[in-house]
PDB file of N, CA and C in Angstrom:
ATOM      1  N   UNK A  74      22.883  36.900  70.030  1.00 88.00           N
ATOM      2  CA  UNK A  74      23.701  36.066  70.893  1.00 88.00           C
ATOM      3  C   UNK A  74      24.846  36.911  71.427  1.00 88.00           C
ATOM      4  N   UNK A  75      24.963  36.534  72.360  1.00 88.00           N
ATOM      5  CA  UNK A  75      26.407  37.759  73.245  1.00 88.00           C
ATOM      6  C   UNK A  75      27.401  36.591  74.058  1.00 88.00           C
ATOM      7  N   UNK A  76      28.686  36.650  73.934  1.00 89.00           N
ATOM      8  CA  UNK A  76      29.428  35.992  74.731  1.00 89.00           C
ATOM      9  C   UNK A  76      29.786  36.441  76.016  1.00 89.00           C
ATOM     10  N   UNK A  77      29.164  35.754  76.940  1.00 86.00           N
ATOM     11  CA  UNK A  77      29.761  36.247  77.847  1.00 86.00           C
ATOM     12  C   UNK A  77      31.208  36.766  78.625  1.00 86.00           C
ATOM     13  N   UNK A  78      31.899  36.209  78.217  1.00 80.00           N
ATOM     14  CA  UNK A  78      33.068  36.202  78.644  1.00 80.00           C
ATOM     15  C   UNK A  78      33.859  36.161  79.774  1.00 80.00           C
ATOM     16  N   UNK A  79      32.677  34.898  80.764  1.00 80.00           N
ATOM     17  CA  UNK A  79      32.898  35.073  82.161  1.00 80.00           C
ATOM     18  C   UNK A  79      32.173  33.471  82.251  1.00 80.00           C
ATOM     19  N   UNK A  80      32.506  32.588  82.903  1.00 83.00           N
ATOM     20  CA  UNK A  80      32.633  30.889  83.253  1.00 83.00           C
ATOM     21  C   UNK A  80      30.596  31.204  83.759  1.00 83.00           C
ATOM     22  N   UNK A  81      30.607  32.473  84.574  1.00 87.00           N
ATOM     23  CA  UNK A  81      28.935  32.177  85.190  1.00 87.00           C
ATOM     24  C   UNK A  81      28.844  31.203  86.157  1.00 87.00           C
ATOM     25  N   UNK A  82      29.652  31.379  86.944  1.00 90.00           N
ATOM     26  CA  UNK A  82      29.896  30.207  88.449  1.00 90.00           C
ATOM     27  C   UNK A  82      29.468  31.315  89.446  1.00 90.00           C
ATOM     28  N   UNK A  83      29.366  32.606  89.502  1.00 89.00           N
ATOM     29  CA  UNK A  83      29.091  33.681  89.995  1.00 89.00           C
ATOM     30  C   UNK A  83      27.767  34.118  89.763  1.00 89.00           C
ATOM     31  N   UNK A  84      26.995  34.485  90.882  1.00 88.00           N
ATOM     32  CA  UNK A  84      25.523  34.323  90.717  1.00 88.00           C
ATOM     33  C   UNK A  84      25.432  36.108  90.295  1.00 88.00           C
ATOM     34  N   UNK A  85      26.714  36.725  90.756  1.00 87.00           N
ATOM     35  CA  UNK A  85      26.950  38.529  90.194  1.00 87.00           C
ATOM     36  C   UNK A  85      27.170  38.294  88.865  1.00 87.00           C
ATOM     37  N   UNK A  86      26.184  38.714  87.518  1.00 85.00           N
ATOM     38  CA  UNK A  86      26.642  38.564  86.175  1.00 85.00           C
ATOM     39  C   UNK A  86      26.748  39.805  86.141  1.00 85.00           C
ATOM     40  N   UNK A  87      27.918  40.558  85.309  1.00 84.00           N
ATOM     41  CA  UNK A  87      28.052  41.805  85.080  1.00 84.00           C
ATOM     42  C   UNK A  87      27.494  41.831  83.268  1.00 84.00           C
ATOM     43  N   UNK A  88      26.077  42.392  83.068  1.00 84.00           N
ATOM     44  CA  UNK A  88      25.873  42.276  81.792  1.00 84.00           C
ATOM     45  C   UNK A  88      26.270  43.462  81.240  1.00 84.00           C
ATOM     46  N   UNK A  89      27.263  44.145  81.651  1.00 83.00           N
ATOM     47  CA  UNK A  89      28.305  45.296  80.605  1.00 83.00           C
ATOM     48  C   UNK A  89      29.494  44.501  79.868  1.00 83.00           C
ATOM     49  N   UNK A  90      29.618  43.457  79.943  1.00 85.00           N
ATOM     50  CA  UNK A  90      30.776  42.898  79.817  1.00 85.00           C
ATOM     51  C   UNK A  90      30.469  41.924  78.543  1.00 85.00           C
ATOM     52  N   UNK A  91      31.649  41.555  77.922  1.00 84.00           N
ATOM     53  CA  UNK A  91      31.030  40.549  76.829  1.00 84.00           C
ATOM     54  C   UNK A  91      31.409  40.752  75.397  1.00 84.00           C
ATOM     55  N   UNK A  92      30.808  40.173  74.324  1.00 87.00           N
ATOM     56  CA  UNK A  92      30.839  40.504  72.894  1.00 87.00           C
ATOM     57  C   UNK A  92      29.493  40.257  72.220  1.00 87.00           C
ATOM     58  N   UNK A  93      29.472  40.754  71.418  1.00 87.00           N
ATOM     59  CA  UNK A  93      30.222  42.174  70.827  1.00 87.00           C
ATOM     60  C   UNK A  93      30.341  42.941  71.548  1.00 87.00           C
ATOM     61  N   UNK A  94      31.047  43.923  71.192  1.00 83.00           N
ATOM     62  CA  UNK A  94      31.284  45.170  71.963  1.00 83.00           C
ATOM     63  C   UNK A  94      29.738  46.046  71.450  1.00 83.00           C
ATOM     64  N   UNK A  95      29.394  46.814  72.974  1.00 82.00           N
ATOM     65  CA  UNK A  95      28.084  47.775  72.080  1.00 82.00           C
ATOM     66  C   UNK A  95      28.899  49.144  72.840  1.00 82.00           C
ATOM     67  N   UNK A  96      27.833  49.789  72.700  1.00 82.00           N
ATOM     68  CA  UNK A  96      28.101  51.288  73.669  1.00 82.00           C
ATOM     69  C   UNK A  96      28.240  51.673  74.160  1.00 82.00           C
ATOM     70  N   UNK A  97      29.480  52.829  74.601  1.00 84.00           N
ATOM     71  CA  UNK A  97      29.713  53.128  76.313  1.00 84.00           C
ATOM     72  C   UNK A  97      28.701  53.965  76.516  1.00 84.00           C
ATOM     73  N   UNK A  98      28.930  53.980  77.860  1.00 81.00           N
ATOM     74  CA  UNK A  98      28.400  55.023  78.620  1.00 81.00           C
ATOM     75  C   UNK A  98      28.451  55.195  79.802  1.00 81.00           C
ATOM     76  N   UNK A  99      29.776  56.027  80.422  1.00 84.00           N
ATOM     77  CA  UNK A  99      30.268  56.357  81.427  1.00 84.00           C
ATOM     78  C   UNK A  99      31.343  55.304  81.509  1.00 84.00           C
ATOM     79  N   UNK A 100      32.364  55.140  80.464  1.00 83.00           N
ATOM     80  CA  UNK A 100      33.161  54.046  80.405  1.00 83.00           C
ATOM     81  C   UNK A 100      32.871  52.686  80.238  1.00 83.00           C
ATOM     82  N   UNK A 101      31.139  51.853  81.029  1.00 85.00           N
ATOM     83  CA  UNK A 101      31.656  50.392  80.279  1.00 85.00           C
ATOM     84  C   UNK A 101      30.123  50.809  79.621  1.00 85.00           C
ATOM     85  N   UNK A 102      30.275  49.373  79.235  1.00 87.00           N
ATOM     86  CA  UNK A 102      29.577  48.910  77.436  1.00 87.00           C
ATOM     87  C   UNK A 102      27.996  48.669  78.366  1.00 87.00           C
ATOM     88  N   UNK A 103      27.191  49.250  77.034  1.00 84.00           N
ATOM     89  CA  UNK A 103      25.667  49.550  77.513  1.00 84.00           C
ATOM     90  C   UNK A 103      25.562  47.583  77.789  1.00 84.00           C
ATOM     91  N   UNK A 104      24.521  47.520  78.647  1.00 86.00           N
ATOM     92  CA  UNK A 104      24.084  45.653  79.379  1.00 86.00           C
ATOM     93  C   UNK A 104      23.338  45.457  77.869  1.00 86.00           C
ATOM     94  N   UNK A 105      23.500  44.010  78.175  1.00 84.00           N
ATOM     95  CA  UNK A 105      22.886  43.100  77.057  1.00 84.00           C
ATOM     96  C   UNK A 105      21.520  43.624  76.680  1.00 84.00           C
ATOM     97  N   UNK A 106      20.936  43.593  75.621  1.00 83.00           N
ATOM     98  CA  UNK A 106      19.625  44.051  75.499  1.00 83.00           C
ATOM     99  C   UNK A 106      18.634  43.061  76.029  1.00 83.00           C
ATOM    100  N   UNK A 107      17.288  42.956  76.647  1.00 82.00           N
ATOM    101  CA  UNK A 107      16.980  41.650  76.622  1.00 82.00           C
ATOM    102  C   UNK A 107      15.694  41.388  75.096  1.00 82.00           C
ATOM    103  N   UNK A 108      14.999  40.663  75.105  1.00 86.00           N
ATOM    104  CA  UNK A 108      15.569  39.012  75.179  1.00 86.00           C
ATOM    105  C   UNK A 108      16.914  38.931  74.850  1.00 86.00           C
ATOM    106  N   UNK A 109      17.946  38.193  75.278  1.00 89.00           N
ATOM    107  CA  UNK A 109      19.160  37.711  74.877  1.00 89.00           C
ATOM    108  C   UNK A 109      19.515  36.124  74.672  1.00 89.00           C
ATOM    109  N   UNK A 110      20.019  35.215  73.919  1.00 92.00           N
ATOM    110  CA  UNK A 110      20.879  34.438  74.085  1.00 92.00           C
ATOM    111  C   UNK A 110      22.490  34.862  74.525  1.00 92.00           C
ATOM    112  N   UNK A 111      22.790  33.661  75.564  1.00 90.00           N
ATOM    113  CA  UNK A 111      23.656  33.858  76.425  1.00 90.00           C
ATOM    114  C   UNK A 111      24.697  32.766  75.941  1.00 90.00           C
ATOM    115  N   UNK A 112      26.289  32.808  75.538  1.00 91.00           N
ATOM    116  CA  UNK A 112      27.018  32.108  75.002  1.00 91.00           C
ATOM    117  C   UNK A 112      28.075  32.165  75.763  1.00 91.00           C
ATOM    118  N   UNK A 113      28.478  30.579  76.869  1.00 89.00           N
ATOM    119  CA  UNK A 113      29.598  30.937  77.909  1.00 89.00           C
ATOM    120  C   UNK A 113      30.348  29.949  77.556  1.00 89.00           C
ATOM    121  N   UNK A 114      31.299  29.666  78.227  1.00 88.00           N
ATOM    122  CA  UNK A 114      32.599  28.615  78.430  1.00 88.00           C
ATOM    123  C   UNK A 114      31.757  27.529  79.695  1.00 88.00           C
ATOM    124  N   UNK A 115      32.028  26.137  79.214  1.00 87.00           N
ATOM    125  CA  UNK A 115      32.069  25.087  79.923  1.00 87.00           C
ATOM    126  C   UNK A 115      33.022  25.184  81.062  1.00 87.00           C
ATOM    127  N   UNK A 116      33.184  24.539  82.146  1.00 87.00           N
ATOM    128  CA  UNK A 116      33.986  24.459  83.007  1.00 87.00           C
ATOM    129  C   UNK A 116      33.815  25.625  84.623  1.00 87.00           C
ATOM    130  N   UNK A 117      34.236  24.961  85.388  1.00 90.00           N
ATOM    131  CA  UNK A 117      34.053  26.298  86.586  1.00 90.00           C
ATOM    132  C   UNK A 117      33.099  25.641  87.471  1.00 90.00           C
ATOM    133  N   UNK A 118      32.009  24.989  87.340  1.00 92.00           N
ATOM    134  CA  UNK A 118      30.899  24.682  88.212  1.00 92.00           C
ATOM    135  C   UNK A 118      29.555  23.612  87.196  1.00 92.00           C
ATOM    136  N   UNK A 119      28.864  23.992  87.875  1.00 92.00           N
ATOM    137  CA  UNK A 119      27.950  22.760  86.966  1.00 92.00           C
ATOM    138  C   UNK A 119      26.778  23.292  86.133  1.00 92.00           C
ATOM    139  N   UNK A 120      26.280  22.659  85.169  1.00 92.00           N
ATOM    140  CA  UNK A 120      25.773  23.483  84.250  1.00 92.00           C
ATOM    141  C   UNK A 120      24.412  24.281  84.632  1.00 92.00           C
ATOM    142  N   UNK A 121      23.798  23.167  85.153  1.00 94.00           N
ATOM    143  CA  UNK A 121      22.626  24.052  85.922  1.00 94.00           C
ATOM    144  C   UNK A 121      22.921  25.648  86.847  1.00 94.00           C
ATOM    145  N   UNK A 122      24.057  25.647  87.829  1.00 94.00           N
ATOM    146  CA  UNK A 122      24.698  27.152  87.863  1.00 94.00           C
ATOM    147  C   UNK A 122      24.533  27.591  86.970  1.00 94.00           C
ATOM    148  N   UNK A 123      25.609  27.529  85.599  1.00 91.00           N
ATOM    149  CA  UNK A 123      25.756  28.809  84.668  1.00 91.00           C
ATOM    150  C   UNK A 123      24.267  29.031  84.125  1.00 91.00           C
ATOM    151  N   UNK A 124      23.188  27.867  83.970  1.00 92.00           N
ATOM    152  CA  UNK A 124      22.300  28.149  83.307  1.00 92.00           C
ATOM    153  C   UNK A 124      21.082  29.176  84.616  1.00 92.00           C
ATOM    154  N   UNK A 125      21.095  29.135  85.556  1.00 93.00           N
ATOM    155  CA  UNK A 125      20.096  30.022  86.791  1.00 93.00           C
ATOM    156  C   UNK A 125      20.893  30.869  87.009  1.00 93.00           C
ATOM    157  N   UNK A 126      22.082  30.826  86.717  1.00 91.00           N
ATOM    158  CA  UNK A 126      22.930  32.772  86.701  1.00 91.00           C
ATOM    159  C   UNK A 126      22.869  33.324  85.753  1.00 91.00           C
ATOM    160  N   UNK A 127      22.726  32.682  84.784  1.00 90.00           N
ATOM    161  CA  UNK A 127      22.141  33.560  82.941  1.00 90.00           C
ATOM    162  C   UNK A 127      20.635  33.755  83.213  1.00 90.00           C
ATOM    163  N   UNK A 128      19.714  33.108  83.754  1.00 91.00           N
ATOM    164  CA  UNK A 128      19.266  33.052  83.965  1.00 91.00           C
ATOM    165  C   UNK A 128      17.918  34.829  84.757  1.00 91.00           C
ATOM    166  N   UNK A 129      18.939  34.299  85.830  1.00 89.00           N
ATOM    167  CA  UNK A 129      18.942  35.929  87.054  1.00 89.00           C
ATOM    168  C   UNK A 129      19.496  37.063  85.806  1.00 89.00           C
ATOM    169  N   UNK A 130      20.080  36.918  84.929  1.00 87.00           N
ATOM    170  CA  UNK A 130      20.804  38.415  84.500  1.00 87.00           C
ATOM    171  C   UNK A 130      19.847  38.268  83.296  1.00 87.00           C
ATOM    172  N   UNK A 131      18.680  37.844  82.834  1.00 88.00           N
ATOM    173  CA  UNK A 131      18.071  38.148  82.069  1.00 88.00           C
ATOM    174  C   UNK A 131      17.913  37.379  80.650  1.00 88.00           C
ATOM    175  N   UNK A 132      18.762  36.082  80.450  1.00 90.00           N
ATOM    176  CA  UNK A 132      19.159  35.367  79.299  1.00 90.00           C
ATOM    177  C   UNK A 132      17.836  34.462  79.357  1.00 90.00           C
ATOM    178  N   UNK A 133      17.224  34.690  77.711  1.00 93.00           N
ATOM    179  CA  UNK A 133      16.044  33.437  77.774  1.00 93.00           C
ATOM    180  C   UNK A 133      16.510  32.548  76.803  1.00 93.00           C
ATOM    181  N   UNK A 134      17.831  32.184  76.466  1.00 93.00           N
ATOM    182  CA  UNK A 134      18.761  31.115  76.473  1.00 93.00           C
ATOM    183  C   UNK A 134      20.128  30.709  77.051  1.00 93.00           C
ATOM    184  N   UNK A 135      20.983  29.825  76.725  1.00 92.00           N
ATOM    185  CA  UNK A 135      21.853  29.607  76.894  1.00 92.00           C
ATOM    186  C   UNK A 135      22.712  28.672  76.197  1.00 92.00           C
ATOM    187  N   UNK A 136      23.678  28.763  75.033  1.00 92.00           N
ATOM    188  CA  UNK A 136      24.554  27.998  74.746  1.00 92.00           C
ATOM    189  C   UNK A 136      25.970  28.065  75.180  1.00 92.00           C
ATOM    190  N   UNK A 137      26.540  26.454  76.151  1.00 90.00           N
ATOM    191  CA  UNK A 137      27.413  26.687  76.914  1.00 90.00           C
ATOM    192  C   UNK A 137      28.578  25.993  75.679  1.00 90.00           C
ATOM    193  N   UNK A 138      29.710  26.480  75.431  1.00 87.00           N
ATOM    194  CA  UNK A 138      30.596  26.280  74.883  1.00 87.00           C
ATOM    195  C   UNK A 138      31.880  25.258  74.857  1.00 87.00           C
ATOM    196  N   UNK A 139      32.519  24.493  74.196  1.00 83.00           N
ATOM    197  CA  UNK A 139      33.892  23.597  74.894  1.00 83.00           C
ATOM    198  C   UNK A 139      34.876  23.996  74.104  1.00 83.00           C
ATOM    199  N   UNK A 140      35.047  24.839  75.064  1.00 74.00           N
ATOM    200  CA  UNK A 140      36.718  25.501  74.483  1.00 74.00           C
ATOM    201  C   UNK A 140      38.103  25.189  74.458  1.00 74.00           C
ATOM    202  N   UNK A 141      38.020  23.905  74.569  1.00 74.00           N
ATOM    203  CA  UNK A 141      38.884  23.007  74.459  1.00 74.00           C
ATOM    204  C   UNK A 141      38.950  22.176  72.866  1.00 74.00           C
ATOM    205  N   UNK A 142      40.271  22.066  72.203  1.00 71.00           N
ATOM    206  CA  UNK A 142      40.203  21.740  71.191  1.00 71.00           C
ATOM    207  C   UNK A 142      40.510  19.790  70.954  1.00 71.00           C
ATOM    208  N   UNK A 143      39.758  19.345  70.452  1.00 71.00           N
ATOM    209  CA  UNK A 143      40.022  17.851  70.685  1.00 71.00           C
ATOM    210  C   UNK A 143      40.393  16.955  69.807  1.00 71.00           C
ATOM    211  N   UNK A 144      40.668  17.899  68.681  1.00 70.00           N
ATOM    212  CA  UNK A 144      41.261  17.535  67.257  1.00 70.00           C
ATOM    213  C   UNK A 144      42.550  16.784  67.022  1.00 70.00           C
ATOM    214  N   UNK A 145      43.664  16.475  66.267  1.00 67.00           N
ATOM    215  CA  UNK A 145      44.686  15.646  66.668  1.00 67.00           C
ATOM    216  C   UNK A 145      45.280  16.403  65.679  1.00 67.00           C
ATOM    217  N   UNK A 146      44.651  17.085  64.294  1.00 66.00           N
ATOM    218  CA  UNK A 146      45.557  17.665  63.128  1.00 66.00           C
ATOM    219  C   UNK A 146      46.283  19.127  63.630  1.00 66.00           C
ATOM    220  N   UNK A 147      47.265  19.067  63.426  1.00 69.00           N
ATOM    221  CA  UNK A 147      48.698  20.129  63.507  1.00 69.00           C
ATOM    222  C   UNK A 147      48.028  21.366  63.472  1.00 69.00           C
ATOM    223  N   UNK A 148      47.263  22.240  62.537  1.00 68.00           N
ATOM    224  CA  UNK A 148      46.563  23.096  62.127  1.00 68.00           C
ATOM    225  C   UNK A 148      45.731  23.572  63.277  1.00 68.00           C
ATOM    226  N   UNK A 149      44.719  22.722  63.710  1.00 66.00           N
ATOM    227  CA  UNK A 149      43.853  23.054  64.285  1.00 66.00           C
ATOM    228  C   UNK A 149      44.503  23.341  65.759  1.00 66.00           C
ATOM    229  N   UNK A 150      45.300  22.387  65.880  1.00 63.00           N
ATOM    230  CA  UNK A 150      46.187  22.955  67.396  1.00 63.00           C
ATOM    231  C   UNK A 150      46.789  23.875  67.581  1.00 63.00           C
ATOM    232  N   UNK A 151      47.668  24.028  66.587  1.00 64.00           N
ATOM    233  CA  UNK A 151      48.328  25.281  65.917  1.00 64.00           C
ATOM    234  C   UNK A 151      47.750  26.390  66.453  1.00 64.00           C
ATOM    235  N   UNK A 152      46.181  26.518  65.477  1.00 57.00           N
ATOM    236  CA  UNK A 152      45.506  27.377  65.888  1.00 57.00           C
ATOM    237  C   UNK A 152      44.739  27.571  67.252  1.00 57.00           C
ATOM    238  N   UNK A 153      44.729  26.752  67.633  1.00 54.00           N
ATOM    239  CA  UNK A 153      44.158  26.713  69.236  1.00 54.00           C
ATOM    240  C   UNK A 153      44.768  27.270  70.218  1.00 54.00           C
ATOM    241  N   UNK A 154      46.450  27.548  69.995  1.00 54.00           N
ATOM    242  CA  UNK A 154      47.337  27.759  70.828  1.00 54.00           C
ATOM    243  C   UNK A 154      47.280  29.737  70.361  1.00 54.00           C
ATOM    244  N   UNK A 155      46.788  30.477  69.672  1.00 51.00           N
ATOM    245  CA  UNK A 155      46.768  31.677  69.432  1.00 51.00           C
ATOM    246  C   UNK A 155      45.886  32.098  70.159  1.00 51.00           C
TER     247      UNK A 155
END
């Protein structure tokens, strides 16, 4: 699984980018290996986008993320705000 680290509202996926970190080479990080699962942020456009732009860059999944915290306890907000 690799995070993307990009919303995927953009049909340009840059698959150097992301987490984990893997290997440079020539400064950015070697592209996702494929098969990949693809792990993005909710929000930006509609899901079917992020899922046919993971899609085009080679992902034969996709889990889209809510990075928004919806909890009410002190702690967890706390931590949400880091």
């Amino acid at each position: 699984v690799y995070y993307a680290d990009s919303d995927l509202c953009d049909p340009n996926v840059d698959t150097t980018k992301g987490y984990p970190s893997r290997a440079k080479s020539g400064g950015k990080m070697a592209p996702w290996p494929s098969p990949y699962i693809l792990m993005l942020d909710r929000g930006g456009c509609t899901f079917v986008k992020k899922v046919r732009n993971a899609q085009r860059s080679g992902a034969s999944g996709v889990i889209i993320a809510d990075n928004t915290c919806l909890c009410s306890d002190a702690e967890c907000v706390a931590d949400s705000d880091n």
